[in-house]
Amino acid sequence: MRIGILGGTGKEGAGLAIRWAEAGHDIIIGSRDTERARAKAAEIAGQAGRAVGGMSNREAAAAADVVVLALPAAGLAATLGELKDACRGKVVISTVVPLSFGGGRLFTPPAQGSSAEEAQALLGPEARVVAAFHHIAAHELSVAGHDIDCDLLLCGADADAKKAVAELGSGMGLRPVDVGALTNAGPLEGITAVLATINRRYKLKNSGIKITGLPT
Ligand SMILES: NC(=O)c1ccc[n+]([C@@H]2O[C@H](COP(=O)([O-])OP(=O)(O)OC[C@H]3O[C@@H](n4cnc5c(N)ncnc54)[C@H](OP(=O)(O)O)[C@@H]3O)[C@@H](O)[C@H]2O)c1
């Protein structure tokens, strides 16, 4: 699978890139700055022992089979406004969580209800948006060979797209849990606000979530 990670120079995108490169996928790091993308790609290639590409966000989206949004919520509109054609028909994974740090309300979703639904609105109905990976901390992803103690909760409208994302999660040892339509992305993103608060209160970097009662 060719996976383009927009904002892949950041902590979450780079962590996903390492895991997927180690699993044998072709990774392209996207950035607003091509030089920054290339530098991060070289760093990840060194860690994963496999070639990794670095391009602009637009080129990464156009070249990829699967596009991953790993940038702050505040950057979605400016980034995705020009990527409708590049993402048409593709699986688009939104890891984005609309959090506002600074003392006020932590979870600050957009008018659409969630960042994933905002992404869907910006990219149009032909992008196959799946919300996922919000609860998998960058810190957990970046520790090589370390098992991640968290379920992969995901939601979206397209069953085949969700299956593809579930397989990308299983490939890094996560148990996928399908939580239905993209309208559940707001609750999923909101759980990250809870985990961030738990991390702060208990001085952790890696609290996660697991669903009980599922058949084994
Ligand atoms: N960190 C975690 O543990 C974690 C866990 C789950 C979900 N998430 C979510 O994953 C996303 C990325 O998290 P992160 O911690 O990796 O964030 P980050 O390091 O702050 O940002 C990721 C990348 O986004 C790009 N970026 C920054 N501001 C931007 C803007 N205004 N417009 C477009 N691009 C911008 C930057 O890349 P360039 O400057 O190279 O373009 C940056 O390296 C966030 O939505 C976060 O809520 C994070």
mmCIF file with all atom_site columns, C-alpha atoms in Angstrom, residues 14-195:
data_model
loop_
_atom_site.group_PDB
_atom_site.id
_atom_site.type_symbol
_atom_site.label_atom_id
_atom_site.label_alt_id
_atom_site.label_comp_id
_atom_site.label_asym_id
_atom_site.label_entity_id
_atom_site.label_seq_id
_atom_site.pdbx_PDB_ins_code
_atom_site.Cartn_x
_atom_site.Cartn_y
_atom_site.Cartn_z
_atom_site.occupancy
_atom_site.B_iso_or_equiv
_atom_site.pdbx_formal_charge
_atom_site.auth_seq_id
_atom_site.auth_comp_id
_atom_site.auth_asym_id
_atom_site.auth_atom_id
_atom_site.pdbx_PDB_model_num
ATOM 1   C CA . ALA A 1 14  ? 5.931   10.161 11.870 1.00 0.00 ? 14  ALA A CA 1
ATOM 2   C CA . GLY A 1 15  ? 4.997   7.483  14.410 1.00 0.00 ? 15  GLY A CA 1
ATOM 3   C CA . LEU A 1 16  ? 2.440   5.964  12.028 1.00 0.00 ? 16  LEU A CA 1
ATOM 4   C CA . ALA A 1 17  ? 4.986   6.200  9.205  1.00 0.00 ? 17  ALA A CA 1
ATOM 5   C CA . ILE A 1 18  ? 7.568   4.190  11.147 1.00 0.00 ? 18  ILE A CA 1
ATOM 6   C CA . ARG A 1 19  ? 5.065   1.453  12.039 1.00 0.00 ? 19  ARG A CA 1
ATOM 7   C CA . TRP A 1 20  ? 3.719   1.156  8.496  1.00 0.00 ? 20  TRP A CA 1
ATOM 8   C CA . ALA A 1 21  ? 7.166   1.302  6.885  1.00 0.00 ? 21  ALA A CA 1
ATOM 9   C CA . GLU A 1 22  ? 8.264   -1.518 9.206  1.00 0.00 ? 22  GLU A CA 1
ATOM 10  C CA . ALA A 1 23  ? 5.171   -3.468 8.069  1.00 0.00 ? 23  ALA A CA 1
ATOM 11  C CA . GLY A 1 24  ? 6.322   -3.154 4.433  1.00 0.00 ? 24  GLY A CA 1
ATOM 12  C CA . HIS A 1 25  ? 4.179   -0.256 3.162  1.00 0.00 ? 25  HIS A CA 1
ATOM 13  C CA . ASP A 1 26  ? 5.504   2.502  0.906  1.00 0.00 ? 26  ASP A CA 1
ATOM 14  C CA . ILE A 1 27  ? 5.367   5.754  2.847  1.00 0.00 ? 27  ILE A CA 1
ATOM 15  C CA . ILE A 1 28  ? 5.367   9.343  1.606  1.00 0.00 ? 28  ILE A CA 1
ATOM 16  C CA . ILE A 1 29  ? 5.789   12.089 4.187  1.00 0.00 ? 29  ILE A CA 1
ATOM 17  C CA . GLY A 1 30  ? 3.827   15.230 3.265  1.00 0.00 ? 30  GLY A CA 1
ATOM 18  C CA . SER A 1 31  ? 4.527   18.724 4.537  1.00 0.00 ? 31  SER A CA 1
ATOM 19  C CA . ARG A 1 32  ? 3.872   22.370 3.730  1.00 0.00 ? 32  ARG A CA 1
ATOM 20  C CA . ASP A 1 33  ? 7.631   22.471 3.105  1.00 0.00 ? 33  ASP A CA 1
ATOM 21  C CA . THR A 1 34  ? 9.185   19.891 0.768  1.00 0.00 ? 34  THR A CA 1
ATOM 22  C CA . GLU A 1 35  ? 12.643  20.154 2.353  1.00 0.00 ? 35  GLU A CA 1
ATOM 23  C CA . ARG A 1 36  ? 11.158  19.452 5.788  1.00 0.00 ? 36  ARG A CA 1
ATOM 24  C CA . ALA A 1 37  ? 9.310   16.445 4.339  1.00 0.00 ? 37  ALA A CA 1
ATOM 25  C CA . ARG A 1 38  ? 12.504  15.071 2.785  1.00 0.00 ? 38  ARG A CA 1
ATOM 26  C CA . ALA A 1 39  ? 14.486  15.515 5.993  1.00 0.00 ? 39  ALA A CA 1
ATOM 27  C CA . LYS A 1 40  ? 11.839  13.707 8.083  1.00 0.00 ? 40  LYS A CA 1
ATOM 28  C CA . ALA A 1 41  ? 11.539  10.984 5.411  1.00 0.00 ? 41  ALA A CA 1
ATOM 29  C CA . ALA A 1 42  ? 15.310  10.363 5.588  1.00 0.00 ? 42  ALA A CA 1
ATOM 30  C CA . GLU A 1 43  ? 15.130  10.150 9.382  1.00 0.00 ? 43  GLU A CA 1
ATOM 31  C CA . ILE A 1 44  ? 12.243  7.629  9.263  1.00 0.00 ? 44  ILE A CA 1
ATOM 32  C CA . ALA A 1 45  ? 13.944  5.604  6.525  1.00 0.00 ? 45  ALA A CA 1
ATOM 33  C CA . GLY A 1 46  ? 16.984  5.290  8.795  1.00 0.00 ? 46  GLY A CA 1
ATOM 34  C CA . GLN A 1 47  ? 14.828  3.982  11.641 1.00 0.00 ? 47  GLN A CA 1
ATOM 35  C CA . ALA A 1 48  ? 12.648  1.666  9.547  1.00 0.00 ? 48  ALA A CA 1
ATOM 36  C CA . GLY A 1 49  ? 15.390  0.360  7.226  1.00 0.00 ? 49  GLY A CA 1
ATOM 37  C CA . ARG A 1 50  ? 13.282  1.092  4.148  1.00 0.00 ? 50  ARG A CA 1
ATOM 38  C CA . ALA A 1 51  ? 13.094  3.965  1.642  1.00 0.00 ? 51  ALA A CA 1
ATOM 39  C CA . VAL A 1 52  ? 10.568  6.690  2.544  1.00 0.00 ? 52  VAL A CA 1
ATOM 40  C CA . GLY A 1 53  ? 9.534   9.580  0.268  1.00 0.00 ? 53  GLY A CA 1
ATOM 41  C CA . GLY A 1 54  ? 9.156   13.243 1.183  1.00 0.00 ? 54  GLY A CA 1
ATOM 42  C CA . MET A 1 55  ? 6.956   15.657 -0.803 1.00 0.00 ? 55  MET A CA 1
ATOM 43  C CA . SER A 1 56  ? 4.570   18.570 -0.487 1.00 0.00 ? 56  SER A CA 1
ATOM 44  C CA . ASN A 1 57  ? 1.195   17.669 1.021  1.00 0.00 ? 57  ASN A CA 1
ATOM 45  C CA . ARG A 1 58  ? -0.424  18.041 -2.383 1.00 0.00 ? 58  ARG A CA 1
ATOM 46  C CA . GLU A 1 59  ? 2.087   15.735 -4.128 1.00 0.00 ? 59  GLU A CA 1
ATOM 47  C CA . ALA A 1 60  ? 1.876   13.192 -1.312 1.00 0.00 ? 60  ALA A CA 1
ATOM 48  C CA . ALA A 1 61  ? -1.924  13.053 -1.558 1.00 0.00 ? 61  ALA A CA 1
ATOM 49  C CA . ALA A 1 62  ? -1.806  12.722 -5.344 1.00 0.00 ? 62  ALA A CA 1
ATOM 50  C CA . ALA A 1 63  ? 0.795   9.916  -5.259 1.00 0.00 ? 63  ALA A CA 1
ATOM 51  C CA . ALA A 1 64  ? -0.831  7.855  -2.489 1.00 0.00 ? 64  ALA A CA 1
ATOM 52  C CA . ASP A 1 65  ? -3.446  5.075  -2.485 1.00 0.00 ? 65  ASP A CA 1
ATOM 53  C CA . VAL A 1 66  ? -4.361  5.964  1.103  1.00 0.00 ? 66  VAL A CA 1
ATOM 54  C CA . VAL A 1 67  ? -4.133  9.526  2.442  1.00 0.00 ? 67  VAL A CA 1
ATOM 55  C CA . VAL A 1 68  ? -3.640  10.136 6.171  1.00 0.00 ? 68  VAL A CA 1
ATOM 56  C CA . LEU A 1 69  ? -4.491  13.475 7.792  1.00 0.00 ? 69  LEU A CA 1
ATOM 57  C CA . ALA A 1 70  ? -2.021  13.992 10.659 1.00 0.00 ? 70  ALA A CA 1
ATOM 58  C CA . LEU A 1 71  ? -2.095  17.740 11.101 1.00 0.00 ? 71  LEU A CA 1
ATOM 59  C CA . PRO A 1 72  ? -3.724  20.108 13.577 1.00 0.00 ? 72  PRO A CA 1
ATOM 60  C CA . ALA A 1 73  ? -7.462  20.753 13.161 1.00 0.00 ? 73  ALA A CA 1
ATOM 61  C CA . ALA A 1 74  ? -6.705  24.421 12.569 1.00 0.00 ? 74  ALA A CA 1
ATOM 62  C CA . GLY A 1 75  ? -4.849  23.516 9.353  1.00 0.00 ? 75  GLY A CA 1
ATOM 63  C CA . LEU A 1 76  ? -7.543  21.375 7.735  1.00 0.00 ? 76  LEU A CA 1
ATOM 64  C CA . ALA A 1 77  ? -9.335  24.031 5.689  1.00 0.00 ? 77  ALA A CA 1
ATOM 65  C CA . ALA A 1 78  ? -6.148  25.546 4.230  1.00 0.00 ? 78  ALA A CA 1
ATOM 66  C CA . THR A 1 79  ? -4.646  22.126 3.466  1.00 0.00 ? 79  THR A CA 1
ATOM 67  C CA . LEU A 1 80  ? -7.627  20.203 2.103  1.00 0.00 ? 80  LEU A CA 1
ATOM 68  C CA . GLY A 1 81  ? -9.176  23.059 0.131  1.00 0.00 ? 81  GLY A CA 1
ATOM 69  C CA . GLU A 1 82  ? -6.845  22.275 -2.762 1.00 0.00 ? 82  GLU A CA 1
ATOM 70  C CA . LEU A 1 83  ? -6.804  18.470 -2.455 1.00 0.00 ? 83  LEU A CA 1
ATOM 71  C CA . LYS A 1 84  ? -10.297 17.448 -3.603 1.00 0.00 ? 84  LYS A CA 1
ATOM 72  C CA . ASP A 1 85  ? -9.054  16.013 -6.916 1.00 0.00 ? 85  ASP A CA 1
ATOM 73  C CA . ALA A 1 86  ? -6.029  14.318 -5.328 1.00 0.00 ? 86  ALA A CA 1
ATOM 74  C CA . CYS A 1 87  ? -8.258  12.511 -2.781 1.00 0.00 ? 87  CYS A CA 1
ATOM 75  C CA . ARG A 1 88  ? -11.181 11.580 -5.030 1.00 0.00 ? 88  ARG A CA 1
ATOM 76  C CA . GLY A 1 89  ? -12.102 7.893  -4.572 1.00 0.00 ? 89  GLY A CA 1
ATOM 77  C CA . LYS A 1 90  ? -9.282  7.340  -2.045 1.00 0.00 ? 90  LYS A CA 1
ATOM 78  C CA . VAL A 1 91  ? -9.387  6.132  1.531  1.00 0.00 ? 91  VAL A CA 1
ATOM 79  C CA . VAL A 1 92  ? -8.653  9.197  3.696  1.00 0.00 ? 92  VAL A CA 1
ATOM 80  C CA . ILE A 1 93  ? -7.828  8.479  7.342  1.00 0.00 ? 93  ILE A CA 1
ATOM 81  C CA . SER A 1 94  ? -8.452  11.357 9.728  1.00 0.00 ? 94  SER A CA 1
ATOM 82  C CA . THR A 1 95  ? -6.411  11.129 12.943 1.00 0.00 ? 95  THR A CA 1
ATOM 83  C CA . VAL A 1 96  ? -7.229  14.779 13.639 1.00 0.00 ? 96  VAL A CA 1
ATOM 84  C CA . VAL A 1 97  ? -8.532  15.812 17.065 1.00 0.00 ? 97  VAL A CA 1
ATOM 85  C CA . PRO A 1 98  ? -9.848  19.354 17.573 1.00 0.00 ? 98  PRO A CA 1
ATOM 86  C CA . LEU A 1 99  ? -8.268  20.209 20.925 1.00 0.00 ? 99  LEU A CA 1
ATOM 87  C CA . SER A 1 100 ? -7.607  23.729 22.198 1.00 0.00 ? 100 SER A CA 1
ATOM 88  C CA . PHE A 1 101 ? -4.957  23.952 24.894 1.00 0.00 ? 101 PHE A CA 1
ATOM 89  C CA . GLY A 1 102 ? -4.710  26.996 27.106 1.00 0.00 ? 102 GLY A CA 1
ATOM 90  C CA . GLY A 1 103 ? -7.143  26.575 29.966 1.00 0.00 ? 103 GLY A CA 1
ATOM 91  C CA . GLY A 1 104 ? -10.618 26.812 28.411 1.00 0.00 ? 104 GLY A CA 1
ATOM 92  C CA . ARG A 1 105 ? -12.681 24.048 26.850 1.00 0.00 ? 105 ARG A CA 1
ATOM 93  C CA . LEU A 1 106 ? -10.324 21.291 25.668 1.00 0.00 ? 106 LEU A CA 1
ATOM 94  C CA . PHE A 1 107 ? -12.504 19.574 23.028 1.00 0.00 ? 107 PHE A CA 1
ATOM 95  C CA . THR A 1 108 ? -13.508 22.208 20.496 1.00 0.00 ? 108 THR A CA 1
ATOM 96  C CA . PRO A 1 109 ? -15.178 20.508 17.507 1.00 0.00 ? 109 PRO A CA 1
ATOM 97  C CA . PRO A 1 110 ? -16.000 22.418 14.330 1.00 0.00 ? 110 PRO A CA 1
ATOM 98  C CA . ALA A 1 111 ? -19.558 23.173 13.167 1.00 0.00 ? 111 ALA A CA 1
ATOM 99  C CA . GLN A 1 112 ? -19.705 19.839 11.280 1.00 0.00 ? 112 GLN A CA 1
ATOM 100 C CA . GLY A 1 113 ? -19.453 17.984 14.621 1.00 0.00 ? 113 GLY A CA 1
ATOM 101 C CA . SER A 1 114 ? -15.959 16.548 14.196 1.00 0.00 ? 114 SER A CA 1
ATOM 102 C CA . SER A 1 115 ? -12.725 17.145 12.313 1.00 0.00 ? 115 SER A CA 1
ATOM 103 C CA . ALA A 1 116 ? -13.364 13.997 10.262 1.00 0.00 ? 116 ALA A CA 1
ATOM 104 C CA . GLU A 1 117 ? -16.728 15.381 9.104  1.00 0.00 ? 117 GLU A CA 1
ATOM 105 C CA . GLU A 1 118 ? -15.079 18.723 8.368  1.00 0.00 ? 118 GLU A CA 1
ATOM 106 C CA . ALA A 1 119 ? -12.522 16.852 6.233  1.00 0.00 ? 119 ALA A CA 1
ATOM 107 C CA . GLN A 1 120 ? -15.337 15.017 4.430  1.00 0.00 ? 120 GLN A CA 1
ATOM 108 C CA . ALA A 1 121 ? -17.091 18.332 3.738  1.00 0.00 ? 121 ALA A CA 1
ATOM 109 C CA . LEU A 1 122 ? -13.863 19.889 2.415  1.00 0.00 ? 122 LEU A CA 1
ATOM 110 C CA . LEU A 1 123 ? -12.962 16.894 0.221  1.00 0.00 ? 123 LEU A CA 1
ATOM 111 C CA . GLY A 1 124 ? -16.481 16.145 -1.022 1.00 0.00 ? 124 GLY A CA 1
ATOM 112 C CA . PRO A 1 125 ? -18.512 12.923 -0.955 1.00 0.00 ? 125 PRO A CA 1
ATOM 113 C CA . GLU A 1 126 ? -16.140 10.981 -3.228 1.00 0.00 ? 126 GLU A CA 1
ATOM 114 C CA . ALA A 1 127 ? -13.355 10.901 -0.629 1.00 0.00 ? 127 ALA A CA 1
ATOM 115 C CA . ARG A 1 128 ? -13.777 7.788  1.543  1.00 0.00 ? 128 ARG A CA 1
ATOM 116 C CA . VAL A 1 129 ? -13.092 9.331  4.939  1.00 0.00 ? 129 VAL A CA 1
ATOM 117 C CA . VAL A 1 130 ? -12.489 7.050  7.920  1.00 0.00 ? 130 VAL A CA 1
ATOM 118 C CA . ALA A 1 131 ? -11.863 8.488  11.401 1.00 0.00 ? 131 ALA A CA 1
ATOM 119 C CA . ALA A 1 132 ? -9.242  6.415  13.267 1.00 0.00 ? 132 ALA A CA 1
ATOM 120 C CA . PHE A 1 133 ? -6.017  6.344  15.334 1.00 0.00 ? 133 PHE A CA 1
ATOM 121 C CA . HIS A 1 134 ? -7.110  9.213  17.648 1.00 0.00 ? 134 HIS A CA 1
ATOM 122 C CA . HIS A 1 135 ? -6.363  7.136  20.746 1.00 0.00 ? 135 HIS A CA 1
ATOM 123 C CA . ILE A 1 136 ? -2.981  5.782  19.652 1.00 0.00 ? 136 ILE A CA 1
ATOM 124 C CA . ALA A 1 137 ? -0.446  8.132  21.232 1.00 0.00 ? 137 ALA A CA 1
ATOM 125 C CA . ALA A 1 138 ? 2.530   9.242  19.151 1.00 0.00 ? 138 ALA A CA 1
ATOM 126 C CA . HIS A 1 139 ? 4.751   8.246  22.047 1.00 0.00 ? 139 HIS A CA 1
ATOM 127 C CA . GLU A 1 140 ? 3.511   4.626  21.777 1.00 0.00 ? 140 GLU A CA 1
ATOM 128 C CA . LEU A 1 141 ? 3.973   4.524  18.000 1.00 0.00 ? 141 LEU A CA 1
ATOM 129 C CA . SER A 1 142 ? 7.517   5.832  18.112 1.00 0.00 ? 142 SER A CA 1
ATOM 130 C CA . VAL A 1 143 ? 8.943   3.174  20.452 1.00 0.00 ? 143 VAL A CA 1
ATOM 131 C CA . ALA A 1 144 ? 10.167  0.512  18.001 1.00 0.00 ? 144 ALA A CA 1
ATOM 132 C CA . GLY A 1 145 ? 8.976   -3.048 18.556 1.00 0.00 ? 145 GLY A CA 1
ATOM 133 C CA . HIS A 1 146 ? 6.764   -2.008 21.469 1.00 0.00 ? 146 HIS A CA 1
ATOM 134 C CA . ASP A 1 147 ? 3.231   -3.527 21.608 1.00 0.00 ? 147 ASP A CA 1
ATOM 135 C CA . ILE A 1 148 ? 0.538   -0.839 21.806 1.00 0.00 ? 148 ILE A CA 1
ATOM 136 C CA . ASP A 1 149 ? -2.019  -1.464 24.562 1.00 0.00 ? 149 ASP A CA 1
ATOM 137 C CA . CYS A 1 150 ? -5.055  0.201  22.967 1.00 0.00 ? 150 CYS A CA 1
ATOM 138 C CA . ASP A 1 151 ? -7.937  -0.714 20.646 1.00 0.00 ? 151 ASP A CA 1
ATOM 139 C CA . LEU A 1 152 ? -8.268  0.933  17.238 1.00 0.00 ? 152 LEU A CA 1
ATOM 140 C CA . LEU A 1 153 ? -11.720 2.537  17.218 1.00 0.00 ? 153 LEU A CA 1
ATOM 141 C CA . LEU A 1 154 ? -12.752 3.633  13.734 1.00 0.00 ? 154 LEU A CA 1
ATOM 142 C CA . CYS A 1 155 ? -15.835 4.920  11.936 1.00 0.00 ? 155 CYS A CA 1
ATOM 143 C CA . GLY A 1 156 ? -16.885 5.972  8.449  1.00 0.00 ? 156 GLY A CA 1
ATOM 144 C CA . ALA A 1 157 ? -19.477 5.543  5.728  1.00 0.00 ? 157 ALA A CA 1
ATOM 145 C CA . ASP A 1 158 ? -17.622 3.194  3.378  1.00 0.00 ? 158 ASP A CA 1
ATOM 146 C CA . ALA A 1 159 ? -17.375 -0.457 4.496  1.00 0.00 ? 159 ALA A CA 1
ATOM 147 C CA . ASP A 1 160 ? -14.444 -1.303 2.199  1.00 0.00 ? 160 ASP A CA 1
ATOM 148 C CA . ALA A 1 161 ? -12.541 1.791  3.334  1.00 0.00 ? 161 ALA A CA 1
ATOM 149 C CA . LYS A 1 162 ? -13.077 0.786  6.981  1.00 0.00 ? 162 LYS A CA 1
ATOM 150 C CA . LYS A 1 163 ? -11.839 -2.726 6.173  1.00 0.00 ? 163 LYS A CA 1
ATOM 151 C CA . ALA A 1 164 ? -8.662  -1.291 4.629  1.00 0.00 ? 164 ALA A CA 1
ATOM 152 C CA . VAL A 1 165 ? -8.057  0.899  7.704  1.00 0.00 ? 165 VAL A CA 1
ATOM 153 C CA . ALA A 1 166 ? -8.757  -2.028 10.043 1.00 0.00 ? 166 ALA A CA 1
ATOM 154 C CA . GLU A 1 167 ? -6.079  -4.027 8.187  1.00 0.00 ? 167 GLU A CA 1
ATOM 155 C CA . LEU A 1 168 ? -3.593  -1.166 8.531  1.00 0.00 ? 168 LEU A CA 1
ATOM 156 C CA . GLY A 1 169 ? -4.278  -1.244 12.274 1.00 0.00 ? 169 GLY A CA 1
ATOM 157 C CA . SER A 1 170 ? -4.087  -5.039 12.582 1.00 0.00 ? 170 SER A CA 1
ATOM 158 C CA . GLY A 1 171 ? -0.749  -4.890 10.758 1.00 0.00 ? 171 GLY A CA 1
ATOM 159 C CA . MET A 1 172 ? 0.694   -2.963 13.691 1.00 0.00 ? 172 MET A CA 1
ATOM 160 C CA . GLY A 1 173 ? -0.884  -5.285 16.256 1.00 0.00 ? 173 GLY A CA 1
ATOM 161 C CA . LEU A 1 174 ? -4.011  -3.254 17.092 1.00 0.00 ? 174 LEU A CA 1
ATOM 162 C CA . ARG A 1 175 ? -7.481  -4.765 17.504 1.00 0.00 ? 175 ARG A CA 1
ATOM 163 C CA . PRO A 1 176 ? -9.852  -2.826 15.203 1.00 0.00 ? 176 PRO A CA 1
ATOM 164 C CA . VAL A 1 177 ? -13.332 -1.976 16.504 1.00 0.00 ? 177 VAL A CA 1
ATOM 165 C CA . ASP A 1 178 ? -15.839 -0.602 13.960 1.00 0.00 ? 178 ASP A CA 1
ATOM 166 C CA . VAL A 1 179 ? -18.003 1.993  15.712 1.00 0.00 ? 179 VAL A CA 1
ATOM 167 C CA . GLY A 1 180 ? -20.288 2.748  12.785 1.00 0.00 ? 180 GLY A CA 1
ATOM 168 C CA . ALA A 1 181 ? -20.972 5.884  10.767 1.00 0.00 ? 181 ALA A CA 1
ATOM 169 C CA . LEU A 1 182 ? -18.785 8.976  10.462 1.00 0.00 ? 182 LEU A CA 1
ATOM 170 C CA . THR A 1 183 ? -21.322 10.776 12.686 1.00 0.00 ? 183 THR A CA 1
ATOM 171 C CA . ASN A 1 184 ? -19.611 8.923  15.568 1.00 0.00 ? 184 ASN A CA 1
ATOM 172 C CA . ALA A 1 185 ? -16.315 10.694 14.824 1.00 0.00 ? 185 ALA A CA 1
ATOM 173 C CA . GLY A 1 186 ? -17.157 13.495 17.299 1.00 0.00 ? 186 GLY A CA 1
ATOM 174 C CA . PRO A 1 187 ? -17.479 11.069 20.230 1.00 0.00 ? 187 PRO A CA 1
ATOM 175 C CA . LEU A 1 188 ? -14.292 9.269  19.104 1.00 0.00 ? 188 LEU A CA 1
ATOM 176 C CA . GLU A 1 189 ? -12.327 12.516 18.887 1.00 0.00 ? 189 GLU A CA 1
ATOM 177 C CA . GLY A 1 190 ? -13.768 13.592 22.253 1.00 0.00 ? 190 GLY A CA 1
ATOM 178 C CA . ILE A 1 191 ? -12.335 10.490 23.949 1.00 0.00 ? 191 ILE A CA 1
ATOM 179 C CA . THR A 1 192 ? -8.882  11.875 23.138 1.00 0.00 ? 192 THR A CA 1
ATOM 180 C CA . ALA A 1 193 ? -9.682  14.935 25.261 1.00 0.00 ? 193 ALA A CA 1
ATOM 181 C CA . VAL A 1 194 ? -10.431 12.517 28.114 1.00 0.00 ? 194 VAL A CA 1
ATOM 182 C CA . LEU A 1 195 ? -7.184  10.585 27.522 1.00 0.00 ? 195 LEU A CA 1
#
